[in-house]
mmCIF file of N, CA and C in Angstrom:
data_model
loop_
_atom_site.group_PDB
_atom_site.id
_atom_site.type_symbol
_atom_site.label_atom_id
_atom_site.label_comp_id
_atom_site.label_asym_id
_atom_site.label_seq_id
_atom_site.Cartn_x
_atom_site.Cartn_y
_atom_site.Cartn_z
ATOM 1 N N MET A 69 -15.333 -16.624 30.142
ATOM 2 C CA MET A 69 -15.717 -16.426 28.763
ATOM 3 C C MET A 69 -15.045 -15.175 28.190
ATOM 4 N N MET A 70 -15.094 -14.063 28.912
ATOM 5 C CA MET A 70 -14.545 -12.813 28.385
ATOM 6 C C MET A 70 -13.030 -12.896 28.192
ATOM 7 N N GLU A 71 -12.354 -13.517 29.118
ATOM 8 C CA GLU A 71 -10.898 -13.651 29.016
ATOM 9 C C GLU A 71 -10.520 -14.472 27.783
ATOM 10 N N THR A 72 -11.224 -15.559 27.551
ATOM 11 C CA THR A 72 -10.959 -16.414 26.389
ATOM 12 C C THR A 72 -11.215 -15.664 25.093
ATOM 13 N N ALA A 73 -12.332 -14.940 25.014
ATOM 14 C CA ALA A 73 -12.663 -14.170 23.806
ATOM 15 C C ALA A 73 -11.643 -13.067 23.568
ATOM 16 N N ARG A 74 -11.247 -12.356 24.636
ATOM 17 C CA ARG A 74 -10.261 -11.277 24.507
ATOM 18 C C ARG A 74 -8.929 -11.807 23.993
ATOM 19 N N GLU A 75 -8.479 -12.929 24.535
ATOM 20 C CA GLU A 75 -7.210 -13.504 24.106
ATOM 21 C C GLU A 75 -7.278 -14.014 22.666
ATOM 22 N N ALA A 76 -8.365 -14.666 22.307
ATOM 23 C CA ALA A 76 -8.504 -15.226 20.959
ATOM 24 C C ALA A 76 -8.604 -14.140 19.893
ATOM 25 N N ALA A 77 -9.111 -12.971 20.272
ATOM 26 C CA ALA A 77 -9.334 -11.907 19.295
ATOM 27 C C ALA A 77 -8.368 -10.740 19.478
ATOM 28 N N ALA A 78 -7.244 -10.966 20.116
ATOM 29 C CA ALA A 78 -6.295 -9.876 20.366
ATOM 30 C C ALA A 78 -6.048 -9.056 19.097
ATOM 31 N N GLY A 79 -6.291 -7.744 19.180
ATOM 32 C CA GLY A 79 -6.091 -6.854 18.043
ATOM 33 C C GLY A 79 -7.249 -6.830 17.063
ATOM 34 N N ARG A 80 -8.274 -7.618 17.329
ATOM 35 C CA ARG A 80 -9.448 -7.683 16.444
ATOM 36 C C ARG A 80 -10.710 -7.599 17.297
ATOM 37 N N GLU A 81 -11.845 -7.928 16.704
ATOM 38 C CA GLU A 81 -13.107 -7.945 17.435
ATOM 39 C C GLU A 81 -13.567 -9.380 17.635
ATOM 40 N N ALA A 82 -14.252 -9.627 18.745
ATOM 41 C CA ALA A 82 -14.844 -10.933 19.017
ATOM 42 C C ALA A 82 -16.330 -10.722 19.268
ATOM 43 N N VAL A 83 -17.123 -11.703 18.900
ATOM 44 C CA VAL A 83 -18.561 -11.659 19.163
ATOM 45 C C VAL A 83 -18.915 -12.879 20.004
ATOM 46 N N CYS A 84 -19.559 -12.642 21.129
ATOM 47 C CA CYS A 84 -20.042 -13.712 22.000
ATOM 48 C C CYS A 84 -21.551 -13.567 22.082
ATOM 49 N N VAL A 85 -22.255 -14.609 21.743
ATOM 50 C CA VAL A 85 -23.712 -14.577 21.770
ATOM 51 C C VAL A 85 -24.195 -15.344 22.982
ATOM 52 N N THR A 86 -25.063 -14.718 23.759
ATOM 53 C CA THR A 86 -25.584 -15.350 24.959
ATOM 54 C C THR A 86 -26.963 -14.796 25.253
ATOM 55 N N HIS A 87 -27.515 -15.207 26.356
ATOM 56 C CA HIS A 87 -28.836 -14.755 26.754
ATOM 57 C C HIS A 87 -28.728 -13.762 27.901
ATOM 58 N N GLN A 88 -29.856 -13.294 28.356
ATOM 59 C CA GLN A 88 -29.946 -12.201 29.303
ATOM 60 C C GLN A 88 -29.099 -12.360 30.566
ATOM 61 N N LEU A 89 -29.321 -13.403 31.334
ATOM 62 C CA LEU A 89 -28.625 -13.529 32.619
ATOM 63 C C LEU A 89 -27.105 -13.638 32.469
ATOM 64 N N PRO A 90 -26.570 -14.500 31.593
ATOM 65 C CA PRO A 90 -25.107 -14.585 31.501
ATOM 66 C C PRO A 90 -24.439 -13.267 31.114
ATOM 67 N N ILE A 91 -25.011 -12.526 30.184
ATOM 68 C CA ILE A 91 -24.371 -11.261 29.789
ATOM 69 C C ILE A 91 -24.510 -10.221 30.893
ATOM 70 N N TRP A 92 -25.631 -10.235 31.594
ATOM 71 C CA TRP A 92 -25.816 -9.250 32.669
ATOM 72 C C TRP A 92 -24.848 -9.513 33.817
ATOM 73 N N ILE A 93 -24.652 -10.776 34.176
ATOM 74 C CA ILE A 93 -23.704 -11.116 35.239
ATOM 75 C C ILE A 93 -22.279 -10.779 34.798
ATOM 76 N N THR A 94 -21.940 -11.066 33.549
ATOM 77 C CA THR A 94 -20.612 -10.724 33.019
ATOM 78 C C THR A 94 -20.393 -9.228 33.075
ATOM 79 N N ARG A 95 -21.402 -8.456 32.675
ATOM 80 C CA ARG A 95 -21.278 -6.993 32.712
ATOM 81 C C ARG A 95 -21.096 -6.499 34.142
ATOM 82 N N ARG A 96 -21.909 -7.000 35.070
ATOM 83 C CA ARG A 96 -21.797 -6.558 36.467
ATOM 84 C C ARG A 96 -20.423 -6.902 37.042
ATOM 85 N N ALA A 97 -19.909 -8.084 36.712
ATOM 86 C CA ALA A 97 -18.572 -8.471 37.192
ATOM 87 C C ALA A 97 -17.511 -7.551 36.597
ATOM 88 N N ALA A 98 -17.629 -7.246 35.308
ATOM 89 C CA ALA A 98 -16.655 -6.370 34.646
ATOM 90 C C ALA A 98 -16.667 -4.964 35.239
ATOM 91 N N GLU A 99 -17.834 -4.536 35.698
ATOM 92 C CA GLU A 99 -17.973 -3.202 36.294
ATOM 93 C C GLU A 99 -17.722 -3.220 37.799
ATOM 94 N N SER A 100 -17.247 -4.360 38.332
ATOM 95 C CA SER A 100 -16.967 -4.531 39.769
ATOM 96 C C SER A 100 -18.198 -4.223 40.621
ATOM 97 N N ARG A 101 -19.360 -4.646 40.122
ATOM 98 C CA ARG A 101 -20.606 -4.470 40.862
ATOM 99 C C ARG A 101 -21.019 -5.817 41.439
ATOM 100 N N ARG A 102 -21.823 -5.796 42.500
ATOM 101 C CA ARG A 102 -22.281 -7.066 43.091
ATOM 102 C C ARG A 102 -23.104 -7.830 42.061
ATOM 103 N N LEU A 103 -23.070 -9.149 42.135
ATOM 104 C CA LEU A 103 -23.753 -9.967 41.141
ATOM 105 C C LEU A 103 -25.248 -10.099 41.416
ATOM 106 N N TRP A 104 -25.668 -10.049 42.688
ATOM 107 C CA TRP A 104 -27.100 -10.139 42.958
ATOM 108 C C TRP A 104 -27.737 -8.795 42.583
ATOM 109 N N HIS A 105 -28.945 -8.868 42.048
ATOM 110 C CA HIS A 105 -29.595 -7.675 41.509
ATOM 111 C C HIS A 105 -31.089 -7.929 41.310
ATOM 112 N N ASN A 106 -31.832 -6.883 40.966
ATOM 113 C CA ASN A 106 -33.249 -6.989 40.653
ATOM 114 C C ASN A 106 -33.370 -7.295 39.159
ATOM 115 N N PRO A 107 -33.845 -8.485 38.777
ATOM 116 C CA PRO A 107 -33.940 -8.841 37.357
ATOM 117 C C PRO A 107 -34.769 -7.862 36.527
ATOM 118 N N ALA A 108 -35.723 -7.193 37.140
ATOM 119 C CA ALA A 108 -36.568 -6.246 36.404
ATOM 120 C C ALA A 108 -35.782 -5.016 35.940
ATOM 121 N N LEU A 109 -34.600 -4.801 36.485
ATOM 122 C CA LEU A 109 -33.806 -3.619 36.139
ATOM 123 C C LEU A 109 -32.692 -3.906 35.136
ATOM 124 N N ARG A 110 -32.648 -5.129 34.609
ATOM 125 C CA ARG A 110 -31.595 -5.474 33.643
ATOM 126 C C ARG A 110 -31.769 -4.703 32.343
ATOM 127 N N GLU A 111 -30.651 -4.304 31.744
ATOM 128 C CA GLU A 111 -30.642 -3.785 30.374
ATOM 129 C C GLU A 111 -30.318 -4.974 29.491
ATOM 130 N N ALA A 112 -31.333 -5.578 28.918
ATOM 131 C CA ALA A 112 -31.119 -6.781 28.111
ATOM 132 C C ALA A 112 -32.308 -6.993 27.175
ATOM 133 N N ALA A 113 -32.548 -6.043 26.308
ATOM 134 C CA ALA A 113 -33.657 -6.159 25.358
ATOM 135 C C ALA A 113 -33.312 -7.174 24.274
ATOM 136 N N LEU A 114 -34.349 -7.707 23.641
ATOM 137 C CA LEU A 114 -34.160 -8.655 22.549
ATOM 138 C C LEU A 114 -33.330 -8.003 21.444
ATOM 139 N N GLY A 115 -32.250 -8.636 21.054
ATOM 140 C CA GLY A 115 -31.396 -8.116 19.987
ATOM 141 C C GLY A 115 -30.418 -7.048 20.447
ATOM 142 N N SER A 116 -30.343 -6.793 21.748
ATOM 143 C CA SER A 116 -29.446 -5.756 22.241
ATOM 144 C C SER A 116 -27.986 -6.212 22.167
ATOM 145 N N VAL A 117 -27.092 -5.244 22.254
ATOM 146 C CA VAL A 117 -25.659 -5.515 22.162
ATOM 147 C C VAL A 117 -24.958 -4.855 23.348
ATOM 148 N N THR A 118 -24.248 -5.654 24.117
ATOM 149 C CA THR A 118 -23.398 -5.136 25.190
ATOM 150 C C THR A 118 -21.965 -5.286 24.713
ATOM 151 N N SER A 119 -21.226 -4.184 24.685
ATOM 152 C CA SER A 119 -19.849 -4.189 24.170
ATOM 153 C C SER A 119 -18.863 -3.956 25.306
ATOM 154 N N PHE A 120 -17.786 -4.724 25.282
ATOM 155 C CA PHE A 120 -16.695 -4.594 26.243
ATOM 156 C C PHE A 120 -15.472 -4.142 25.452
ATOM 157 N N THR A 121 -14.896 -3.008 25.817
ATOM 158 C CA THR A 121 -13.744 -2.456 25.096
ATOM 159 C C THR A 121 -12.485 -2.608 25.947
ATOM 160 N N TYR A 122 -11.449 -3.161 25.341
ATOM 161 C CA TYR A 122 -10.189 -3.395 26.036
ATOM 162 C C TYR A 122 -9.075 -2.576 25.412
ATOM 163 N N SER A 123 -8.136 -2.166 26.234
ATOM 164 C CA SER A 123 -6.876 -1.596 25.786
ATOM 165 C C SER A 123 -5.815 -2.552 26.312
ATOM 166 N N GLY A 124 -5.322 -3.401 25.423
ATOM 167 C CA GLY A 124 -4.436 -4.471 25.868
ATOM 168 C C GLY A 124 -5.238 -5.442 26.713
ATOM 169 N N ASP A 125 -4.782 -5.686 27.940
ATOM 170 C CA ASP A 125 -5.477 -6.589 28.850
ATOM 171 C C ASP A 125 -6.480 -5.879 29.754
ATOM 172 N N ARG A 126 -6.536 -4.557 29.672
ATOM 173 C CA ARG A 126 -7.353 -3.773 30.609
ATOM 174 C C ARG A 126 -8.704 -3.391 30.009
ATOM 175 N N LEU A 127 -9.784 -3.680 30.748
ATOM 176 C CA LEU A 127 -11.126 -3.278 30.337
ATOM 177 C C LEU A 127 -11.239 -1.767 30.523
ATOM 178 N N VAL A 128 -11.568 -1.059 29.456
ATOM 179 C CA VAL A 128 -11.657 0.406 29.529
ATOM 180 C C VAL A 128 -13.066 0.933 29.293
ATOM 181 N N GLY A 129 -14.003 0.056 28.918
ATOM 182 C CA GLY A 129 -15.360 0.541 28.723
ATOM 183 C C GLY A 129 -16.367 -0.566 28.532
ATOM 184 N N VAL A 130 -17.595 -0.281 28.961
ATOM 185 C CA VAL A 130 -18.733 -1.163 28.739
ATOM 186 C C VAL A 130 -19.856 -0.284 28.204
ATOM 187 N N SER A 131 -20.461 -0.704 27.099
ATOM 188 C CA SER A 131 -21.574 0.075 26.543
ATOM 189 C C SER A 131 -22.719 -0.855 26.163
ATOM 190 N N TYR A 132 -23.900 -0.277 26.046
ATOM 191 C CA TYR A 132 -25.113 -1.036 25.753
ATOM 192 C C TYR A 132 -25.908 -0.287 24.696
ATOM 193 N N THR A 133 -26.416 -1.022 23.718
ATOM 194 C CA THR A 133 -27.246 -0.408 22.686
ATOM 195 C C THR A 133 -28.292 -1.398 22.196
ATOM 196 N N VAL A 134 -29.391 -0.851 21.724
ATOM 197 C CA VAL A 134 -30.441 -1.659 21.103
ATOM 198 C C VAL A 134 -30.521 -1.193 19.660
ATOM 199 N N PRO A 135 -30.083 -2.027 18.698
ATOM 200 C CA PRO A 135 -30.134 -1.624 17.292
ATOM 201 C C PRO A 135 -31.564 -1.328 16.855
ATOM 202 N N ALA A 136 -31.701 -0.375 15.955
ATOM 203 C CA ALA A 136 -33.019 -0.031 15.417
ATOM 204 C C ALA A 136 -33.581 -1.216 14.647
ATOM 205 N N ARG A 137 -34.879 -1.404 14.748
ATOM 206 C CA ARG A 137 -35.559 -2.463 14.015
ATOM 207 C C ARG A 137 -36.720 -1.864 13.248
ATOM 208 N N ARG A 138 -37.004 -2.432 12.102
ATOM 209 C CA ARG A 138 -38.152 -1.939 11.356
ATOM 210 C C ARG A 138 -39.415 -2.509 11.993
ATOM 211 N N PRO A 139 -40.533 -1.790 11.910
ATOM 212 C CA PRO A 139 -41.771 -2.292 12.492
ATOM 213 C C PRO A 139 -42.240 -3.568 11.792
ATOM 214 N N VAL A 140 -42.837 -4.445 12.547
ATOM 215 C CA VAL A 140 -43.407 -5.682 11.995
ATOM 216 C C VAL A 140 -44.814 -5.354 11.500
ATOM 217 N N THR A 141 -45.088 -5.697 10.277
ATOM 218 C CA THR A 141 -46.419 -5.479 9.724
ATOM 219 C C THR A 141 -47.075 -6.820 9.432
ATOM 220 N N GLN A 142 -48.377 -6.794 9.323
ATOM 221 C CA GLN A 142 -49.106 -8.043 9.067
ATOM 222 C C GLN A 142 -48.578 -8.680 7.785
ATOM 223 N N GLY A 143 -48.326 -9.961 7.830
ATOM 224 C CA GLY A 143 -47.816 -10.681 6.679
ATOM 225 C C GLY A 143 -46.320 -10.816 6.634
ATOM 226 N N ASP A 144 -45.597 -10.073 7.495
ATOM 227 C CA ASP A 144 -44.141 -10.204 7.565
ATOM 228 C C ASP A 144 -43.765 -11.550 8.148
ATOM 229 N N ALA A 145 -42.673 -12.099 7.688
ATOM 230 C CA ALA A 145 -42.135 -13.322 8.287
ATOM 231 C C ALA A 145 -41.579 -12.966 9.661
ATOM 232 N N ALA A 146 -41.365 -13.946 10.490
ATOM 233 C CA ALA A 146 -40.788 -13.701 11.808
ATOM 234 C C ALA A 146 -39.436 -13.033 11.647
ATOM 235 N N GLN A 147 -39.170 -12.088 12.512
ATOM 236 C CA GLN A 147 -37.888 -11.361 12.445
ATOM 237 C C GLN A 147 -36.967 -11.778 13.539
#
């Protein structure tokens, strides 16, 4: 998946949307870490963003962030 996205978006940005396990395994593989792990230790909050930064064909960084969200108040529609 990452290779296809990197090639398709050469010189630009690509967005890949997935769920917890696929992104966590992709991140661990990119960081040359073993794929088996304790699921309770995953960084994969709802709405989180894991970014992979490339310089040409070479992966140069992996970062993780959870965007700020406004509090849900009674009567709010689902967010």
